[in-house]
Every structure is written in structure tokens, then in C-alpha cells.
mmCIF file of C-alpha atoms and ligand atoms in Angstrom:
data_model
loop_
_atom_site.group_PDB
_atom_site.id
_atom_site.type_symbol
_atom_site.label_atom_id
_atom_site.label_comp_id
_atom_site.label_asym_id
_atom_site.label_seq_id
_atom_site.Cartn_x
_atom_site.Cartn_y
_atom_site.Cartn_z
ATOM 1 C CA MET H 1 5.589 10.851 -6.982
ATOM 2 C CA SER H 2 7.071 7.811 -5.333
ATOM 3 C CA ALA H 3 5.358 4.484 -5.174
ATOM 4 C CA SER H 4 4.233 2.737 -2.077
ATOM 5 C CA GLN H 5 6.404 -0.375 -2.132
ATOM 6 C CA GLU H 6 5.638 -3.569 -0.281
ATOM 7 C CA VAL H 7 7.554 -6.858 -0.145
ATOM 8 C CA ARG H 8 5.788 -10.075 0.839
ATOM 9 C CA ILE H 9 7.791 -13.249 1.339
ATOM 10 C CA LEU H 10 5.913 -16.517 0.713
ATOM 11 C CA LYS H 11 6.915 -20.054 1.620
ATOM 12 C CA ASP H 12 7.375 -21.299 -1.935
ATOM 13 C CA ALA H 13 6.460 -20.687 -5.578
ATOM 14 C CA GLU H 14 3.048 -22.329 -5.102
ATOM 15 C CA GLU H 15 2.046 -20.042 -2.225
ATOM 16 C CA MET H 16 3.502 -17.043 -4.081
ATOM 17 C CA SER H 17 1.326 -17.910 -7.117
ATOM 18 C CA ARG H 18 -1.784 -18.236 -4.943
ATOM 19 C CA VAL H 19 -1.200 -14.840 -3.359
ATOM 20 C CA ALA H 20 -0.595 -13.394 -6.825
ATOM 21 C CA ALA H 21 -3.903 -14.886 -7.992
ATOM 22 C CA GLN H 22 -5.660 -13.258 -5.025
ATOM 23 C CA GLU H 23 -4.106 -9.916 -5.977
ATOM 24 C CA PHE H 24 -5.121 -10.402 -9.624
ATOM 25 C CA VAL H 25 -8.741 -11.090 -8.627
ATOM 26 C CA ARG H 26 -8.809 -8.115 -6.229
ATOM 27 C CA ARG H 27 -7.474 -5.708 -8.828
ATOM 28 C CA ALA H 28 -9.812 -7.071 -11.511
ATOM 29 C CA GLN H 29 -12.864 -6.651 -9.279
ATOM 30 C CA GLU H 30 -11.824 -3.131 -8.234
ATOM 31 C CA ALA H 31 -11.208 -2.064 -11.851
ATOM 32 C CA VAL H 32 -14.483 -3.488 -13.173
ATOM 33 C CA ALA H 33 -16.423 -1.913 -10.297
ATOM 34 C CA ALA H 34 -14.755 1.454 -10.906
ATOM 35 C CA ARG H 35 -14.467 1.572 -14.708
ATOM 36 C CA GLY H 36 -16.362 -1.399 -16.114
ATOM 37 C CA ARG H 37 -13.195 -3.054 -17.385
ATOM 38 C CA PHE H 38 -9.828 -4.459 -16.260
ATOM 39 C CA ALA H 39 -6.652 -3.835 -18.273
ATOM 40 C CA VAL H 40 -3.761 -6.103 -17.289
ATOM 41 C CA ALA H 41 -0.298 -6.455 -18.844
ATOM 42 C CA LEU H 42 1.062 -9.984 -18.517
ATOM 43 C CA SER H 43 4.718 -10.774 -17.989
ATOM 44 C CA GLY H 44 6.555 -13.561 -19.727
ATOM 45 C CA GLY H 45 9.258 -15.988 -18.715
ATOM 46 C CA SER H 46 8.510 -19.072 -16.608
ATOM 47 C CA THR H 47 7.614 -17.715 -13.155
ATOM 48 C CA PRO H 48 4.053 -16.587 -13.951
ATOM 49 C CA GLU H 49 3.017 -19.900 -15.552
ATOM 50 C CA ARG H 50 1.724 -21.302 -12.254
ATOM 51 C CA LEU H 51 -0.247 -18.105 -11.604
ATOM 52 C CA TYR H 52 -1.864 -18.261 -15.046
ATOM 53 C CA ARG H 53 -2.843 -21.928 -14.621
ATOM 54 C CA LEU H 54 -4.310 -21.179 -11.172
ATOM 55 C CA LEU H 55 -6.435 -18.321 -12.505
ATOM 56 C CA ALA H 56 -7.998 -20.533 -15.165
ATOM 57 C CA GLN H 57 -8.342 -23.641 -12.994
ATOM 58 C CA GLU H 58 -11.965 -24.821 -12.728
ATOM 59 C CA ASN H 59 -11.798 -26.046 -9.099
ATOM 60 C CA ALA H 60 -9.633 -23.201 -7.716
ATOM 61 C CA PRO H 61 -11.215 -20.168 -5.992
ATOM 62 C CA PHE H 62 -10.143 -17.600 -8.605
ATOM 63 C CA ARG H 63 -11.736 -18.352 -11.997
ATOM 64 C CA ALA H 64 -15.300 -17.678 -10.886
ATOM 65 C CA GLU H 65 -14.231 -14.351 -9.300
ATOM 66 C CA VAL H 66 -13.057 -12.724 -12.550
ATOM 67 C CA SER H 67 -15.365 -11.007 -15.062
ATOM 68 C CA TRP H 68 -13.422 -12.460 -17.996
ATOM 69 C CA GLU H 69 -15.606 -10.712 -20.585
ATOM 70 C CA ARG H 70 -14.483 -7.387 -19.101
ATOM 71 C CA ALA H 71 -10.802 -8.278 -18.779
ATOM 72 C CA HIS H 72 -8.376 -7.088 -21.463
ATOM 73 C CA PHE H 73 -4.987 -8.754 -21.778
ATOM 74 C CA PHE H 74 -1.818 -7.018 -22.908
ATOM 75 C CA TRP H 75 1.867 -7.904 -22.530
ATOM 76 C CA SER H 76 4.717 -6.097 -20.774
ATOM 77 C CA ASP H 77 7.083 -7.478 -23.384
ATOM 78 C CA GLU H 78 7.421 -10.037 -26.149
ATOM 79 C CA ARG H 79 10.147 -11.888 -27.889
ATOM 80 C CA HIS H 80 10.714 -11.278 -31.628
ATOM 81 C CA VAL H 81 9.177 -14.613 -32.613
ATOM 82 C CA PRO H 82 5.859 -15.817 -34.077
ATOM 83 C CA PRO H 83 2.928 -16.442 -31.683
ATOM 84 C CA ASP H 84 3.320 -20.226 -31.963
ATOM 85 C CA HIS H 85 7.049 -20.180 -31.169
ATOM 86 C CA PRO H 86 8.164 -21.952 -27.936
ATOM 87 C CA GLU H 87 9.726 -18.692 -26.717
ATOM 88 C CA SER H 88 6.607 -16.570 -27.307
ATOM 89 C CA ASN H 89 5.215 -14.934 -24.151
ATOM 90 C CA TYR H 90 1.837 -14.826 -25.886
ATOM 91 C CA ARG H 91 1.992 -18.581 -26.551
ATOM 92 C CA MET H 92 2.771 -19.306 -22.882
ATOM 93 C CA ALA H 93 -0.121 -17.160 -21.658
ATOM 94 C CA GLN H 94 -2.457 -18.583 -24.301
ATOM 95 C CA ALA H 95 -1.651 -22.174 -23.296
ATOM 96 C CA THR H 96 -1.808 -21.643 -19.516
ATOM 97 C CA LEU H 97 -4.623 -19.072 -19.211
ATOM 98 C CA LEU H 98 -6.252 -17.501 -22.257
ATOM 99 C CA GLU H 99 -7.482 -20.651 -23.989
ATOM 100 C CA ARG H 100 -8.585 -22.152 -20.658
ATOM 101 C CA ALA H 101 -10.626 -19.221 -19.337
ATOM 102 C CA PRO H 102 -13.653 -17.664 -21.140
ATOM 103 C CA VAL H 103 -11.718 -14.675 -22.528
ATOM 104 C CA PRO H 104 -13.296 -13.144 -25.657
ATOM 105 C CA PRO H 105 -10.699 -13.207 -28.479
ATOM 106 C CA GLU H 106 -11.162 -9.448 -29.023
ATOM 107 C CA ASN H 107 -9.953 -8.904 -25.427
ATOM 108 C CA ILE H 108 -6.531 -10.359 -26.219
ATOM 109 C CA HIS H 109 -4.153 -7.663 -27.432
ATOM 110 C CA ARG H 110 -0.933 -9.424 -28.329
ATOM 111 C CA ILE H 111 2.328 -7.909 -29.595
ATOM 112 C CA GLU H 112 2.983 -9.027 -33.195
ATOM 113 C CA GLY H 113 6.256 -10.832 -32.580
ATOM 114 C CA GLU H 114 6.026 -12.293 -36.074
ATOM 115 C CA GLN H 115 6.682 -8.939 -37.761
ATOM 116 C CA ALA H 116 9.943 -9.178 -39.745
ATOM 117 C CA ASP H 117 10.889 -5.733 -38.408
ATOM 118 C CA ALA H 118 10.558 -5.575 -34.607
ATOM 119 C CA ALA H 119 10.183 -1.794 -34.840
ATOM 120 C CA ILE H 120 6.974 -2.303 -36.850
ATOM 121 C CA ALA H 121 5.639 -4.616 -34.129
ATOM 122 C CA ALA H 122 6.398 -1.899 -31.571
ATOM 123 C CA GLU H 123 4.782 0.826 -33.680
ATOM 124 C CA ASN H 124 1.658 -1.251 -34.266
ATOM 125 C CA TYR H 125 1.379 -1.981 -30.530
ATOM 126 C CA GLU H 126 1.841 1.682 -29.729
ATOM 127 C CA GLN H 127 -1.159 2.474 -31.951
ATOM 128 C CA ALA H 128 -3.195 -0.330 -30.369
ATOM 129 C CA LEU H 129 -2.444 1.023 -26.875
ATOM 130 C CA ARG H 130 -3.270 4.603 -27.903
ATOM 131 C CA GLN H 131 -6.566 3.470 -29.378
ATOM 132 C CA PHE H 132 -7.626 1.216 -26.493
ATOM 133 C CA PHE H 133 -6.775 3.780 -23.807
ATOM 134 C CA ALA H 134 -7.993 6.722 -25.971
ATOM 135 C CA LEU H 135 -4.697 8.524 -25.364
ATOM 136 C CA GLY H 136 -3.986 12.089 -26.389
ATOM 137 C CA PRO H 137 -0.489 13.346 -27.263
ATOM 138 C CA GLY H 138 1.936 12.899 -24.355
ATOM 139 C CA GLU H 139 -0.447 10.663 -22.395
ATOM 140 C CA PHE H 140 0.428 7.205 -21.093
ATOM 141 C CA PRO H 141 -1.775 4.119 -20.625
ATOM 142 C CA ARG H 142 -2.623 3.263 -17.035
ATOM 143 C CA PHE H 143 -2.773 -0.497 -16.624
ATOM 144 C CA ASP H 144 -4.881 -1.568 -13.652
ATOM 145 C CA LEU H 145 -2.313 -4.287 -13.064
ATOM 146 C CA LEU H 146 1.142 -4.741 -14.569
ATOM 147 C CA LEU H 147 2.744 -8.127 -13.936
ATOM 148 C CA LEU H 148 6.528 -8.136 -13.960
ATOM 149 C CA GLY H 149 9.327 -10.623 -13.428
ATOM 150 C CA MET H 150 12.973 -9.959 -12.641
ATOM 151 C CA GLY H 151 15.905 -11.638 -14.281
ATOM 152 C CA ALA H 152 19.015 -12.648 -12.306
ATOM 153 C CA CYS H 153 20.780 -9.784 -14.125
ATOM 154 C CA GLY H 154 18.259 -7.273 -12.722
ATOM 155 C CA HIS H 155 16.200 -6.717 -15.860
ATOM 156 C CA THR H 156 12.440 -6.451 -15.930
ATOM 157 C CA ALA H 157 10.103 -6.716 -18.909
ATOM 158 C CA SER H 158 12.716 -6.542 -21.666
ATOM 159 C CA LEU H 159 14.559 -3.605 -20.142
ATOM 160 C CA PHE H 160 18.064 -5.001 -19.708
ATOM 161 C CA PRO H 161 21.067 -3.346 -18.015
ATOM 162 C CA HIS H 162 22.518 -0.400 -19.965
ATOM 163 C CA SER H 163 19.742 -0.590 -22.564
ATOM 164 C CA PRO H 164 19.030 2.669 -24.452
ATOM 165 C CA ALA H 165 15.329 1.900 -23.793
ATOM 166 C CA LEU H 166 15.912 2.816 -20.142
ATOM 167 C CA ARG H 167 16.115 6.452 -21.269
ATOM 168 C CA GLU H 168 12.924 6.376 -23.392
ATOM 169 C CA ARG H 169 10.480 9.008 -22.135
ATOM 170 C CA GLN H 170 8.039 9.499 -25.034
ATOM 171 C CA ARG H 171 7.217 6.200 -26.674
ATOM 172 C CA LEU H 172 4.941 3.607 -25.037
ATOM 173 C CA ILE H 173 6.708 0.546 -26.399
ATOM 174 C CA THR H 174 9.976 0.027 -28.185
ATOM 175 C CA ALA H 175 12.035 -2.635 -29.974
ATOM 176 C CA VAL H 176 15.415 -3.243 -28.355
ATOM 177 C CA TRP H 177 18.383 -5.331 -29.483
ATOM 178 C CA VAL H 178 19.437 -7.666 -26.659
ATOM 179 C CA SER H 179 22.995 -8.775 -27.376
ATOM 180 C CA LYS H 180 22.954 -11.605 -24.808
ATOM 181 C CA PHE H 181 20.184 -13.266 -26.844
ATOM 182 C CA ASN H 182 21.372 -11.970 -30.216
ATOM 183 C CA ALA H 183 17.752 -11.004 -30.813
ATOM 184 C CA TYR H 184 15.288 -8.146 -30.651
ATOM 185 C CA ARG H 185 12.713 -7.826 -27.885
ATOM 186 C CA ILE H 186 9.634 -5.579 -27.832
ATOM 187 C CA THR H 187 9.012 -3.964 -24.438
ATOM 188 C CA LEU H 188 6.900 -1.450 -22.582
ATOM 189 C CA THR H 189 8.944 1.620 -21.771
ATOM 190 C CA PRO H 190 9.741 3.057 -18.302
ATOM 191 C CA PRO H 191 7.045 5.778 -18.397
ATOM 192 C CA VAL H 192 4.333 3.202 -19.186
ATOM 193 C CA ILE H 193 5.584 0.836 -16.478
ATOM 194 C CA ASN H 194 5.689 3.696 -13.987
ATOM 195 C CA HIS H 195 2.181 4.818 -14.910
ATOM 196 C CA ALA H 196 0.542 1.545 -13.888
ATOM 197 C CA ALA H 197 -1.948 1.670 -11.006
ATOM 198 C CA GLN H 198 -0.207 -1.389 -9.579
ATOM 199 C CA ALA H 199 2.965 -3.210 -10.523
ATOM 200 C CA LEU H 200 3.193 -6.781 -9.211
ATOM 201 C CA PHE H 201 6.582 -8.504 -9.281
ATOM 202 C CA LEU H 202 6.837 -12.274 -9.004
ATOM 203 C CA VAL H 203 10.355 -13.440 -8.066
ATOM 204 C CA SER H 204 11.171 -17.068 -7.350
ATOM 205 C CA GLY H 205 14.320 -19.099 -6.855
ATOM 206 C CA ARG H 206 17.682 -18.890 -5.144
ATOM 207 C CA ASP H 207 19.359 -17.680 -8.344
ATOM 208 C CA LYS H 208 17.520 -14.353 -7.913
ATOM 209 C CA ALA H 209 18.443 -13.850 -4.218
ATOM 210 C CA GLU H 210 21.566 -11.704 -4.662
ATOM 211 C CA THR H 211 19.917 -9.509 -7.287
ATOM 212 C CA LEU H 212 16.714 -9.100 -5.276
ATOM 213 C CA ARG H 213 18.697 -7.935 -2.247
ATOM 214 C CA THR H 214 20.524 -5.389 -4.398
ATOM 215 C CA VAL H 215 17.398 -4.206 -6.218
ATOM 216 C CA LEU H 216 15.528 -3.630 -2.940
ATOM 217 C CA ALA H 217 18.505 -1.941 -1.269
ATOM 218 C CA ARG H 218 18.431 1.829 -0.791
ATOM 219 C CA ARG H 219 21.116 2.631 -3.367
ATOM 220 C CA THR H 220 19.533 2.994 -6.793
ATOM 221 C CA ASP H 221 21.422 2.242 -9.999
ATOM 222 C CA ILE H 222 18.744 1.788 -12.657
ATOM 223 C CA ASP H 223 21.226 1.399 -15.486
ATOM 224 C CA GLU H 224 22.723 -1.631 -13.744
ATOM 225 C CA TYR H 225 19.470 -2.888 -12.187
ATOM 226 C CA PRO H 226 16.517 -1.850 -14.393
ATOM 227 C CA ALA H 227 13.998 -3.481 -12.039
ATOM 228 C CA GLN H 228 14.723 -0.561 -9.678
ATOM 229 C CA LEU H 229 13.057 1.890 -12.065
ATOM 230 C CA VAL H 230 9.695 0.520 -10.917
ATOM 231 C CA ARG H 231 10.456 1.686 -7.369
ATOM 232 C CA ARG H 232 9.560 5.178 -8.522
ATOM 233 C CA ALA H 233 6.266 4.023 -10.026
ATOM 234 C CA ALA H 234 3.309 6.343 -9.634
ATOM 235 C CA GLY H 235 1.152 3.565 -8.240
ATOM 236 C CA LYS H 236 1.633 0.723 -5.821
ATOM 237 C CA VAL H 237 4.543 -1.708 -6.216
ATOM 238 C CA LEU H 238 4.073 -5.113 -4.633
ATOM 239 C CA TRP H 239 6.924 -7.609 -4.647
ATOM 240 C CA LEU H 240 6.003 -11.257 -4.099
ATOM 241 C CA ALA H 241 9.039 -13.456 -3.510
ATOM 242 C CA ASP H 242 9.393 -17.014 -2.342
ATOM 243 C CA GLN H 243 11.742 -17.791 0.555
ATOM 244 C CA GLU H 244 14.503 -18.925 -1.790
ATOM 245 C CA ALA H 245 14.550 -15.637 -3.712
ATOM 246 C CA ALA H 246 14.237 -13.684 -0.438
ATOM 247 C CA SER H 247 16.911 -15.720 1.390
ATOM 248 C CA LEU H 248 19.413 -12.813 1.469
ATOM 249 C CA LEU H 249 16.970 -10.097 2.510
ATOM 250 C CA SER H 250 17.580 -8.820 6.023
ATOM 251 C CA ALA H 251 14.701 -9.529 8.424
HETATM 252 C C1 LIG B 1 10.575 -12.266 -20.522
HETATM 253 C C2 LIG B 1 10.052 -11.596 -19.281
HETATM 254 C C3 LIG B 1 11.213 -11.304 -18.385
HETATM 255 C C4 LIG B 1 11.046 -12.273 -17.245
HETATM 256 C C5 LIG B 1 12.319 -12.405 -16.450
HETATM 257 C C6 LIG B 1 12.182 -13.535 -15.413
HETATM 258 O O1 LIG B 1 10.064 -11.996 -21.623
HETATM 259 O O2 LIG B 1 11.464 -13.125 -20.328
HETATM 260 O O3 LIG B 1 9.234 -10.591 -19.456
HETATM 261 O O4 LIG B 1 11.274 -9.994 -17.891
HETATM 262 O O5 LIG B 1 9.991 -11.820 -16.406
HETATM 263 O O6 LIG B 1 13.364 -12.719 -17.349
HETATM 264 O O7 LIG B 1 12.005 -14.736 -16.145
HETATM 265 P P1 LIG B 1 11.702 -16.116 -15.369
HETATM 266 O O8 LIG B 1 10.335 -15.975 -14.784
HETATM 267 O O9 LIG B 1 11.755 -17.172 -16.451
HETATM 268 O O10 LIG B 1 12.776 -16.272 -14.322
#
């Protein structure tokens, strides 16, 4: 099953974040209306910070539109660091969104980056996902919304070029050694990413322009450009890019 893929180009990072917040609210309202809850996987890095702040902002049109008590927060990936570490994706989301919006603590399902063995963190998260989504053997969680970023090298989540995790077909989450950082990362696997009802990429900045053009081009080379794996997602794939990141896309 191929995904319906859409690319929207926005004037700048601020407008891109506002459109992303509109999408977040729409998906949350649809999920709660349909299933009584909203399961979202947050992405890390710096791009989504503005989105997270907007969603929690008291005088912006988004906060009041979300049933926070019915929203459950997961992560698409995490660094192998404690939750209070400057590089923690959980810490960034906590500071910009989760401690500013009325999210019940039991609705926050973080990856235990503090585990000495990253594989244990992955295994524990796998069990947490299986329990929350009441998964049977061979089943995958279906996030209502999966937020993703894209690195200038073409990675997404913590699926980096040539990573063995790109070939994972059974596990839901895995620990991967990332040589460029000399560190482990814990990341959702391709089947989980491709099982999401909607994947939403946020890509900003001129440094991503060349890679975005390649990733969106017809020729697929997932080993070189892991972000392309999401093109075959089962659900909808929406790319939001600012004009700088989209500057090399043909009209
Ligand atoms: C992470 C993210 C990663 C990120 C991209 C883009 O843990 O770093 O999950 O996939 O989305 O690297 O990062 P920026 O938004 O900082 O450019």
C-alpha cells in the first residue's frame, strides 16, 4: 500500500509551525472523536520546538482545541541520555509543551534514555507500546500522528544512512549505534513508522534543501536516504517545508 504524499511549502519556520499546529489539532480531534484518545509520537531535534510552544501557548488558537486529558505522548526516537540532559528529546518536549499544557503525567510515555544499556531502554519501550496499543504477536502500533524531522544527511527519527535498523521488520523500537555521534540512539523502526495513520515531516532551513530535493525525487534509495522509507507509509505523509528548505524543489 503506498501512502498519499503531499508537500506544502510555507513562507518561513513560523508559518510552517502554525500549519503543523493546525494539523496536530485536526488529527487530535479526529482521533478523540473516533476512538476517544489521541496517540502522537513526537520528534526531537530543534525544528519542532516552535510547534510545541505554539500548541501550549495560552493566547494562541490551538491549546483550547486539544483534549489534553485524552492525548498520549510518545517519541519517535530518543538519545541515550538521562531525561534532564540538554540533548534529551523528552526534556525538549517537556520544557516547550508537556509542562505548559494540562497533560496528565500518566499520558507521557517517554523512552528511558537513562538506562545504562540502550537495548534495555528499547525493550522496555517495546513492552510499553505493546501494552498501550494492546498488540498481539506480529502487530504494530498505529499512531494517529507521527511527527518526524529530516537531517541534512537524509535520516529521520534515528534511522541513519546504512543503519542495520533500516532492515528491522519485527521489532517496534531498537537501539542503534550512531558512529557520527559515537553514541547509541533508541528509535522507532520502519514498520512502526510506516504503520502510522499520518506521518508529518517538518523541514526547515537552506541546509536541508539539497537533501529534500533528493528525498522527494522519484528515485528511491532508502539506504542512502532513510527519510524516503516513509514514502511507502500505509497512511498519509504530509511534508511541511519552509521556503528555504524547499528552495531547490522544482515548481
Ligand atoms: C533527533 C530527531 C532527528 C531530527 C533531525 C532534524 O533525535 O535528532 O529525531 O530525526 O528530527 O535530525 O533535526 P533538526 O530539527 O534539529 O534539524
